[in-house]
Tab-separated table of C-alpha atoms in Angstrom:
chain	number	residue	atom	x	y	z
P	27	UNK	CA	0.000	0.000	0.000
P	28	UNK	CA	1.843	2.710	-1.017
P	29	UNK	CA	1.408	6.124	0.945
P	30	UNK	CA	0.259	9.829	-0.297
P	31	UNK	CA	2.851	12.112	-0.564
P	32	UNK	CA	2.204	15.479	0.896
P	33	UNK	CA	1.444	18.451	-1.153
P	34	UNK	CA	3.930	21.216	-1.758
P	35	UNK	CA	5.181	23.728	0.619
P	36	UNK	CA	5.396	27.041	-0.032
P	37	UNK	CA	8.342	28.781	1.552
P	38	UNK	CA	8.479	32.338	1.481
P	39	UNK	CA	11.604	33.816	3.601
P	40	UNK	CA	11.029	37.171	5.070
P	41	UNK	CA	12.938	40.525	5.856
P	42	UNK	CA	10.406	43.501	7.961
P	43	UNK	CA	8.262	42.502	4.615
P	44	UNK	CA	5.365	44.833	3.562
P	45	UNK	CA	1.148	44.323	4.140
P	46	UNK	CA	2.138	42.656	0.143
P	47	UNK	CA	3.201	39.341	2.616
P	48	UNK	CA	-0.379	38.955	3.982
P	49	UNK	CA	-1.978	39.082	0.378
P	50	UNK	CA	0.664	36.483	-0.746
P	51	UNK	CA	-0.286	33.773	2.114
P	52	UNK	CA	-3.805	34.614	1.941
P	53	UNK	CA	-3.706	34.184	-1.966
P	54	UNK	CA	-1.973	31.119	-2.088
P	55	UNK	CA	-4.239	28.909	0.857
P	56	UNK	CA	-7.281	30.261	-0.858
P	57	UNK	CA	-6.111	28.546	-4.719
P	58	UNK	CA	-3.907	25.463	-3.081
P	59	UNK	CA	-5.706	24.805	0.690
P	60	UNK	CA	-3.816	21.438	0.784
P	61	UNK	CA	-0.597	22.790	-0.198
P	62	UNK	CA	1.423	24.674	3.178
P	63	UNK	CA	2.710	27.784	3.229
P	64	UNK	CA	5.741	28.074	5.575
P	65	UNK	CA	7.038	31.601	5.975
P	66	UNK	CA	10.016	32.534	7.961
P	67	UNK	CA	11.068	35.866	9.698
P	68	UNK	CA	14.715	36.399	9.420
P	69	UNK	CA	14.670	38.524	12.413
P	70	UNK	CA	12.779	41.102	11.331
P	71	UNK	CA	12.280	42.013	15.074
P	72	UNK	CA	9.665	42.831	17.710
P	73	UNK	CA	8.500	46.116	15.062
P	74	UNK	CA	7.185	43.436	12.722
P	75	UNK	CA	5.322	40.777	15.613
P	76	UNK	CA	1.781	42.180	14.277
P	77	UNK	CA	2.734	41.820	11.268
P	78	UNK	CA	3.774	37.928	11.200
P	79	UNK	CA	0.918	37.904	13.166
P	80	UNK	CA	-1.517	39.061	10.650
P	81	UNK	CA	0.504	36.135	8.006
P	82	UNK	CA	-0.333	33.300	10.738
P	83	UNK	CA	-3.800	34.720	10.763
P	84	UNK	CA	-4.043	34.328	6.591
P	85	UNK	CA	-3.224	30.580	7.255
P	86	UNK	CA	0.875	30.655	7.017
P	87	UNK	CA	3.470	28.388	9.768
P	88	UNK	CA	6.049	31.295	10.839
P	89	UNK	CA	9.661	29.895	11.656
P	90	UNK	CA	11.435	32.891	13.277
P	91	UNK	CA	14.882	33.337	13.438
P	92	UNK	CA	16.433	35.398	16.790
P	93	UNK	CA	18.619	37.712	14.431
P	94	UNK	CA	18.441	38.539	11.063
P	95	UNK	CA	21.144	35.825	8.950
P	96	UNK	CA	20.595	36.445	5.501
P	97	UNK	CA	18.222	35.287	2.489
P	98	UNK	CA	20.349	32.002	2.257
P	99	UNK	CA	20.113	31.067	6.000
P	100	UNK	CA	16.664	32.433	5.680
P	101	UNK	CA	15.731	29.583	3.149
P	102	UNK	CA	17.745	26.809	4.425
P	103	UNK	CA	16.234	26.911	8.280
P	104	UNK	CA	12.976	26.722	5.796
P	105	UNK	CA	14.239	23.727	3.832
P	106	UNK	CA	15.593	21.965	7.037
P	107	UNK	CA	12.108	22.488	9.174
P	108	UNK	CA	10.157	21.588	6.040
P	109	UNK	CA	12.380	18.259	5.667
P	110	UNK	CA	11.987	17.497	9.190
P	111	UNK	CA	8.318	17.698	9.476
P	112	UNK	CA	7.307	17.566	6.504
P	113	UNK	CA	8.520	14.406	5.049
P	114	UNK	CA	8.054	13.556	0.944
P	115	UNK	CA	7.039	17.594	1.182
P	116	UNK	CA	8.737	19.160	-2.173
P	117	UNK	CA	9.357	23.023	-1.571
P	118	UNK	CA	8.440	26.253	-3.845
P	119	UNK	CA	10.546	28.684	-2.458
P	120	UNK	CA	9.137	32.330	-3.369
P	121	UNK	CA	9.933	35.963	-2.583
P	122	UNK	CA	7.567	38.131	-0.014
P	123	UNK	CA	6.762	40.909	-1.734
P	124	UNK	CA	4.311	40.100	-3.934
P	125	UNK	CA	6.450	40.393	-7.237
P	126	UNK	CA	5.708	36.636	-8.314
P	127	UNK	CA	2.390	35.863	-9.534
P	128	UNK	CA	-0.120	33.349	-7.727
P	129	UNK	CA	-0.484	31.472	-11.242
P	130	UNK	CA	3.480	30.862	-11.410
P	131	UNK	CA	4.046	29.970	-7.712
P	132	UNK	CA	1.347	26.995	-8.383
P	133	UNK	CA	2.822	26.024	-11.612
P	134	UNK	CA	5.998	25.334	-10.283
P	135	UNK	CA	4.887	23.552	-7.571
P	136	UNK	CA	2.878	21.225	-9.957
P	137	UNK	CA	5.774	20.760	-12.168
P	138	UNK	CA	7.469	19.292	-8.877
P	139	UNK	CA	4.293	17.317	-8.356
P	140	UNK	CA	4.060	16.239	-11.606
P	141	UNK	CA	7.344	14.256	-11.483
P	142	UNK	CA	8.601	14.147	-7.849
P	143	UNK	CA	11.601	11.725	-8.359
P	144	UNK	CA	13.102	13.757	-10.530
P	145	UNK	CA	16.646	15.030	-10.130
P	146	UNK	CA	16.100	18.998	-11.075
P	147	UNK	CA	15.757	21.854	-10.276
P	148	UNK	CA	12.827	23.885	-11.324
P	149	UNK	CA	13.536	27.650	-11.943
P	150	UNK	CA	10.483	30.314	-12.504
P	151	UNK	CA	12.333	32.460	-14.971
P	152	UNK	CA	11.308	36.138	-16.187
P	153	UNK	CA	11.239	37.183	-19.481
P	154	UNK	CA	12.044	40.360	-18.982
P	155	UNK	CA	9.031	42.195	-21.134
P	156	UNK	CA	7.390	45.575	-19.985
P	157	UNK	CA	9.098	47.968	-17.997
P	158	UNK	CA	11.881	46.816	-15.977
P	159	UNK	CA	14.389	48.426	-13.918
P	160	UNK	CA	17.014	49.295	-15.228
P	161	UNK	CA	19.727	48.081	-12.473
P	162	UNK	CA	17.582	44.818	-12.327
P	163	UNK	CA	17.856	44.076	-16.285
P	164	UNK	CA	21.640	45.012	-16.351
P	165	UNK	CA	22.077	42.862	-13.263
P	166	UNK	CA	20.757	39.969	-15.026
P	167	UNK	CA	22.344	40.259	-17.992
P	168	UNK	CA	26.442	40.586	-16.255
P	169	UNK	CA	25.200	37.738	-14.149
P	170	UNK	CA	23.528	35.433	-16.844
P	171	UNK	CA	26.867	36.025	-19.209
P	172	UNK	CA	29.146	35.544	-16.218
P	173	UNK	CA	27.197	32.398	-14.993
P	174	UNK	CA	27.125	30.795	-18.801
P	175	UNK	CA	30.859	31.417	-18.978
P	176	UNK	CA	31.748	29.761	-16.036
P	177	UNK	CA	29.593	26.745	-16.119
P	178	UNK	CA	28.673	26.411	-19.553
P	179	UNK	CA	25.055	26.587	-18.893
P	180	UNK	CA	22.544	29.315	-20.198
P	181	UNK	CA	19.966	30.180	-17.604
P	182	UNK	CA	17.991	32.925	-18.719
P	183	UNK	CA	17.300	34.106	-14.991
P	184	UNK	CA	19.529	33.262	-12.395
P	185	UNK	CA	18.614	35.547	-10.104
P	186	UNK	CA	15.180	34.332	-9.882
P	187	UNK	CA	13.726	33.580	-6.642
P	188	UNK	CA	11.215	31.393	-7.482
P	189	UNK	CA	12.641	27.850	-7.584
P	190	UNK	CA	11.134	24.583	-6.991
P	191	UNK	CA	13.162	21.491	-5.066
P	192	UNK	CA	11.959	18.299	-4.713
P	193	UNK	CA	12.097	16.606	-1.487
P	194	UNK	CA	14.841	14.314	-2.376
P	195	UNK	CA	17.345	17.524	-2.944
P	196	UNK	CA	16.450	18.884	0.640
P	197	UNK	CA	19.444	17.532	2.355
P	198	UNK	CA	21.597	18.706	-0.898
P	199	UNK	CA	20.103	22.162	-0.609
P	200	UNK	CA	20.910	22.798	3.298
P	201	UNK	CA	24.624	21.572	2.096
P	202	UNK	CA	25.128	24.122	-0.333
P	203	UNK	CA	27.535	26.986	1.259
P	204	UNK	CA	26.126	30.689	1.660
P	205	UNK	CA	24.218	32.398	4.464
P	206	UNK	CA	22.775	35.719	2.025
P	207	UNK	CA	22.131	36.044	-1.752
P	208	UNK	CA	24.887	34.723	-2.728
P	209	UNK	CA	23.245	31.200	-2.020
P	210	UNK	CA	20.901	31.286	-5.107
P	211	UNK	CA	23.867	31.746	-7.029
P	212	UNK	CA	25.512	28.666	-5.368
P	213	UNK	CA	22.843	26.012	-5.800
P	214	UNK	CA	22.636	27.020	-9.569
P	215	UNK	CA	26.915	26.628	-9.458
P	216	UNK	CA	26.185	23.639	-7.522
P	217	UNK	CA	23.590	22.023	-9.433
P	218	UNK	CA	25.584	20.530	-12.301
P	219	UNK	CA	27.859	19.217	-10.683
P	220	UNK	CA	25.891	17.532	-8.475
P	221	UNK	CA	23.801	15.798	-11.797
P	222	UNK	CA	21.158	18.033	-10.892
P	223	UNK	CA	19.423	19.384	-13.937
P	224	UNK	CA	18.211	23.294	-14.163
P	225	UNK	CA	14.322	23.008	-15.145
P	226	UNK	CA	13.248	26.488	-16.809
P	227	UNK	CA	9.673	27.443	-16.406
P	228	UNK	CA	9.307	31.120	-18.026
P	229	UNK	CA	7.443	33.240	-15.433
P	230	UNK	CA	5.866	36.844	-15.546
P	231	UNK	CA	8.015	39.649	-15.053
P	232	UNK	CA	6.644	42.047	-12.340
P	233	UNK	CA	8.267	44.942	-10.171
P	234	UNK	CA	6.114	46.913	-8.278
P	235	UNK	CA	7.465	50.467	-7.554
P	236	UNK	CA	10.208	49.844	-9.504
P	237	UNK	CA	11.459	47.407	-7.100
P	238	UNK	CA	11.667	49.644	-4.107
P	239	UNK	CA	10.705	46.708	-1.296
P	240	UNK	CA	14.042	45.115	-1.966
P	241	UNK	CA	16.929	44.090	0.210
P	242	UNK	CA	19.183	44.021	-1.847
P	243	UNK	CA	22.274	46.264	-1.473
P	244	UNK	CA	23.683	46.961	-5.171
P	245	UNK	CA	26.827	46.834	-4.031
P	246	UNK	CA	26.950	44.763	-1.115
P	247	UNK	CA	25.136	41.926	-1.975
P	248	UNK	CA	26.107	42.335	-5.801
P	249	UNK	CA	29.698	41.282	-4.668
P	250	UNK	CA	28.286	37.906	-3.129
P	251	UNK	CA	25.989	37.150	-5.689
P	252	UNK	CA	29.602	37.822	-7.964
P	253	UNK	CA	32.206	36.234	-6.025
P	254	UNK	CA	31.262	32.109	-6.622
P	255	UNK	CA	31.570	33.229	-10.229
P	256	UNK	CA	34.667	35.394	-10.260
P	257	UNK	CA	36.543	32.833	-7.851
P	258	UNK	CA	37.328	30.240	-10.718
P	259	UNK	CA	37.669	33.699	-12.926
P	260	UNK	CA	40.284	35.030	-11.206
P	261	UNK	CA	41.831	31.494	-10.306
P	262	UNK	CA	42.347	30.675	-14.262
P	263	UNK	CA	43.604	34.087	-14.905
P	264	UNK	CA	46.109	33.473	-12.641
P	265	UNK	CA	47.386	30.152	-13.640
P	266	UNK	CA	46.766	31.230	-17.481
P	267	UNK	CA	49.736	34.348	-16.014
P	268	UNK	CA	51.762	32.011	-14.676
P	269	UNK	CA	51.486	29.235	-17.575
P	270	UNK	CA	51.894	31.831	-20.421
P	271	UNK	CA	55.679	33.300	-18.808
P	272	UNK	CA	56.791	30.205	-17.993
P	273	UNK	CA	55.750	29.012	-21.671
P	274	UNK	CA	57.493	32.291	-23.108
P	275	UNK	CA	60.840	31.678	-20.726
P	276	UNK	CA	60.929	28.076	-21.923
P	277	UNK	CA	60.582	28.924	-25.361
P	278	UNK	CA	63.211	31.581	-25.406
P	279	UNK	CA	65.830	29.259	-23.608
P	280	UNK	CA	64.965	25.622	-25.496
P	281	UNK	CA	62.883	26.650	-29.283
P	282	UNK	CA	60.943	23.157	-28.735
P	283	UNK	CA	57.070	24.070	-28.218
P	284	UNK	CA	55.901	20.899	-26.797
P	285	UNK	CA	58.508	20.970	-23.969
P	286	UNK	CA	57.664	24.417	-23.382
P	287	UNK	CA	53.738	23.648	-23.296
P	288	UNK	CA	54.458	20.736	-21.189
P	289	UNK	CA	56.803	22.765	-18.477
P	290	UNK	CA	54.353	25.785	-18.175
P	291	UNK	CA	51.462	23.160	-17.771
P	292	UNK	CA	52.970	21.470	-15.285
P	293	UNK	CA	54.099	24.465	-13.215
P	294	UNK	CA	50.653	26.248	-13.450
P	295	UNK	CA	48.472	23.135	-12.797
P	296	UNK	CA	50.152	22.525	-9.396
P	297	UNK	CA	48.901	26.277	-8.633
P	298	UNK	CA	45.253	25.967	-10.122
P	299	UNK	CA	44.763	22.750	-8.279
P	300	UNK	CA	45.723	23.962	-5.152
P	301	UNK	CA	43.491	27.172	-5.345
P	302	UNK	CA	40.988	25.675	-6.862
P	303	UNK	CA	39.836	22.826	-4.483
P	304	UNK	CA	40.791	25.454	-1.505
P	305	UNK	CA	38.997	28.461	-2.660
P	306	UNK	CA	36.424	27.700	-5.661
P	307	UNK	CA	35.219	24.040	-4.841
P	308	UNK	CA	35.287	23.845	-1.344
P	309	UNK	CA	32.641	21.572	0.316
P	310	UNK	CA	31.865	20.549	3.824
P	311	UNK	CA	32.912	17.089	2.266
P	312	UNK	CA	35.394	17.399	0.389
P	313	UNK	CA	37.027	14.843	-1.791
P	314	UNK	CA	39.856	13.508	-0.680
P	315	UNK	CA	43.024	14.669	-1.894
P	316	UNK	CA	44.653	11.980	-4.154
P	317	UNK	CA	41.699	11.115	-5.636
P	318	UNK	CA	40.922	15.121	-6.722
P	319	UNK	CA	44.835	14.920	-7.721
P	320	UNK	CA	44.466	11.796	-9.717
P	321	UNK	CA	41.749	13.100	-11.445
P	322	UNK	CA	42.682	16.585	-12.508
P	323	UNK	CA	46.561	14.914	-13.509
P	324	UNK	CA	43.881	13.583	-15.846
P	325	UNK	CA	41.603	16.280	-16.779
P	326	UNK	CA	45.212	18.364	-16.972
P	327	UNK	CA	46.834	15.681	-19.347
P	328	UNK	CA	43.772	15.793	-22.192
P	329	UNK	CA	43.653	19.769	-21.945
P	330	UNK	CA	47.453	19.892	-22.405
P	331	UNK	CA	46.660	18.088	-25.683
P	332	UNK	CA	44.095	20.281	-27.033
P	333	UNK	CA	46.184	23.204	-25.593
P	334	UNK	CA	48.656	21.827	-27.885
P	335	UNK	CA	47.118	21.362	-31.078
P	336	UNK	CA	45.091	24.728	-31.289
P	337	UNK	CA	48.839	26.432	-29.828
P	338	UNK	CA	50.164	24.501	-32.688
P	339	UNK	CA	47.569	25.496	-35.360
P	340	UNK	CA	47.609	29.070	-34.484
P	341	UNK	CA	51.555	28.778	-34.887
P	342	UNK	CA	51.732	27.500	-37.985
P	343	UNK	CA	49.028	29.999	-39.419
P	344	UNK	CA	51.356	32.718	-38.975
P	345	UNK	CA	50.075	34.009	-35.427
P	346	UNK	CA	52.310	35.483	-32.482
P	347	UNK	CA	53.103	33.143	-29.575
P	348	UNK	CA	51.497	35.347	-27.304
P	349	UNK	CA	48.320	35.606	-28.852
P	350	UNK	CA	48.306	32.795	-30.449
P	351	UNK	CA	48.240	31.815	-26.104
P	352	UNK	CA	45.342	34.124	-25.235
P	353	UNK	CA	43.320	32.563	-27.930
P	354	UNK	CA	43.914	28.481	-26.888
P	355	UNK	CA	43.051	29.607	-23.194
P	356	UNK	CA	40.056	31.498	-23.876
P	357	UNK	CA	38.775	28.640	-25.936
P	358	UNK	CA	39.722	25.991	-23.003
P	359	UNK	CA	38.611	28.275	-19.867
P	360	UNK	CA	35.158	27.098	-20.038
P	361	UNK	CA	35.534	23.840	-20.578
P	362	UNK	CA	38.310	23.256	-17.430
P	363	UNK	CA	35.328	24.830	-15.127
P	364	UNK	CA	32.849	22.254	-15.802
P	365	UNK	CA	35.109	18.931	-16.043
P	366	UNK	CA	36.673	20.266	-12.511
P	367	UNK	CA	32.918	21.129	-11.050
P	368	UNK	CA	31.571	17.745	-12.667
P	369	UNK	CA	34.769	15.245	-12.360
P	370	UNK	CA	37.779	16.358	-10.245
P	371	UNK	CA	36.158	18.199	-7.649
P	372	UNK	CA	32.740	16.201	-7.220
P	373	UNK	CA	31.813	15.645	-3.584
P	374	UNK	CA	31.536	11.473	-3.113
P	375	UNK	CA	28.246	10.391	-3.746
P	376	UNK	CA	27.240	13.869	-5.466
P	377	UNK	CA	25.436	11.881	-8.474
P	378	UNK	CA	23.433	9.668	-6.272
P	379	UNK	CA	22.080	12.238	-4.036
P	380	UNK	CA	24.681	11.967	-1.596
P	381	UNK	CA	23.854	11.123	2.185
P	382	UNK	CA	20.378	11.048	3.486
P	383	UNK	CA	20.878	12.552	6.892
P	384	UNK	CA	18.072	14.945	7.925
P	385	UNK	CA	19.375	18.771	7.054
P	386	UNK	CA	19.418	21.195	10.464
P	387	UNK	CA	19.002	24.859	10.814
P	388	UNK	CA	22.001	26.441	8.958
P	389	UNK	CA	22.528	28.806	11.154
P	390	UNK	CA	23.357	26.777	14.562
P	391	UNK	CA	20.598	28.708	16.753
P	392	UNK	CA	17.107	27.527	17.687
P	393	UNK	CA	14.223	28.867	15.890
P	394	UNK	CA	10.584	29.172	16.624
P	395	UNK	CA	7.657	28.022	14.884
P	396	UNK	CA	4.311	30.007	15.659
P	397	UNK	CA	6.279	31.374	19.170
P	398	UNK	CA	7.436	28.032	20.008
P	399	UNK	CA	10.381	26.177	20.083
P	400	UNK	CA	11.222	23.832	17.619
């Protein structure tokens, strides 16, 4: 006899949010009554009690968190409380101020419904019609480029905050590093090379007074959103510095280009590897060391190759060393990102879904759900 799963729940983290809240909850229990909406107060403080208040009153479960953490800790005390006590529960996590529409919310959540085992992710993305803001459709274009050139993956809104997870990538989501915004930006980072697929649902696009209720801190929170993406950036700029003057030296002092490719390889790998699982791939589990090694003396050896022949071609069509470098790395960046995310630097058991323990409250302090302990 097999049992019923749950419906959805509805998380909706929550900053001293507007009366736009209250319509939200009362909105979403009046077109899904069997779905739960969990909201949670990331100490908003005792200003905003009536104000929860009124969302408990529209039908909502309030989690409240003593101090104010972030958007990211915000949404994985959510996940965790949803997880724990609301088992087989997938989750549509949506903003509170009223900027996604009821119709969207409930067709991601069906699309989770629809096939719960599956391993994705489902993303409500805008399409960016109408009037937008203008820092908002900039920000999503730098960050869309930036996020396709580092993982090789075109999202057409990854800022979105309407996202849909099933239950069996609950534990996986209260894994994934980040306390504020730059946690949506993770799990997408995350996602791929976990063998988690990115499910796009296009959305509505709606800003209400040109996005005044928002958090966010341009350039603040910009810089987090930024940093998981510049991180393996920067890292291959600096090994492509210190593998292009070592290539130059060798070829000055020995005229043989493989033996120079090979030297500079070798010298800049050891430097890329070690940032690279310390800085840009760092998990609470990491790998263990000789295996990473073992596998990125692999990756290293078949991108030495293909650094070879395109070196090689562009040498022999009449092209400058130098350039002629700039070109073969540019063409390779992309593709050392996602073999390291996917291969090298995969956390063990990453394609399998990893361990099954039940997720806690990210941010190590007890929280409170409807002014009681949890």
């Amino acid at each position: 006899m097999s049992s019923v799963q749950p419906g959805p729940t509805v998380l909706v983290p929550a900053f001293r949010p507007g009366a736009a809240l209250v319509q939200v909850v009362a909105d979403l229990r009046a077109a899904r009554p069997d779905w739960q909406v969990l909201v949670v107060d990331d100490g908003s403080g005792a200003a905003y009690d009536d104000r929860f208040a009124q969302v408990g009153a529209a039908g909502a479960q309030v989690v409240t968190l003593p101090v104010n953490c972030g958007k990211g800790a915000a949404l994985k005390a959510g996940l965790a409380h949803a997880a724990a006590h609301r088992t087989g529960s997938p989750v549509v996590c949506a903003d509170a101020d009223g900027q996604h529409a009821l119709a969207d919310i409930v067709a991601v959540g069906e699309r989770l419904v629809d096939d719960p085992d599956a391993r994705r992710l489902v993303l409500g993305t805008r399409t960016f019609e109408g009037p937008v803001p203008v820092r908002s459709r900039i920000g999503n274009s730098v960050t869309c480029w930036l996020f396709a050139a580092a993982a090789r993956t075109r999202v057409p809104d990854t800022q979105t905050g309407l996202r849909g997870i099933p239950a069996g990538l609950l534990a996986w989501a209260c894994g994934v590093p980040g306390e504020r915004y730059e946690y949506e930006m993770q799990v997408l980072l995350r996602a791929g090379r976990s063998g988690i697929a990115l499910d796009v649902l296009p959305i509505a696009t709606i800003y209400l007074e040109d996005n005044a209720s928002s958090h966010f801190r341009p350039v603040v929170d910009s810089w987090r959103v930024y940093a998981p993406l510049l991180a393996f950036l920067a890292s291959s700029l600096a090994a492509f510095a210190i593998d292009t003057i070592a290539l130059l030296a060798l070829q000055a002092l020995t005229g043989d280009l493989l033996l120079s490719v090979v030297g500079a390889r070798i010298t800049s790998a050891g430097v890329n590897f070690v940032v690279n699982r310390r800085l840009v791939f760092d998990e609470e589990h990491r790998i263990r060391t000789r295996v990473a090694a073992a596998r990125y003396a692999a990756l290293a050896t078949a991108l030495l190759g293909l650094n070879f022949l395109l070196l090689s071609a562009l040498d022999a069509s009449g092209i400058a060393l130098l350039p002629a470098k700039v070109l073969t790395e540019l063409a390779l960046v992309s593709t050392s990102f996602a073999a390291q995310r996917a291969f090298v630097f995969r956390a063990p058991g990453a394609l399998t879904g990893g361990s099954q323990r039940r997720p806690t409250s990210p941010t190590g302090t007890s929280t409170t759900v409807d002014s009681t302990s949890r």
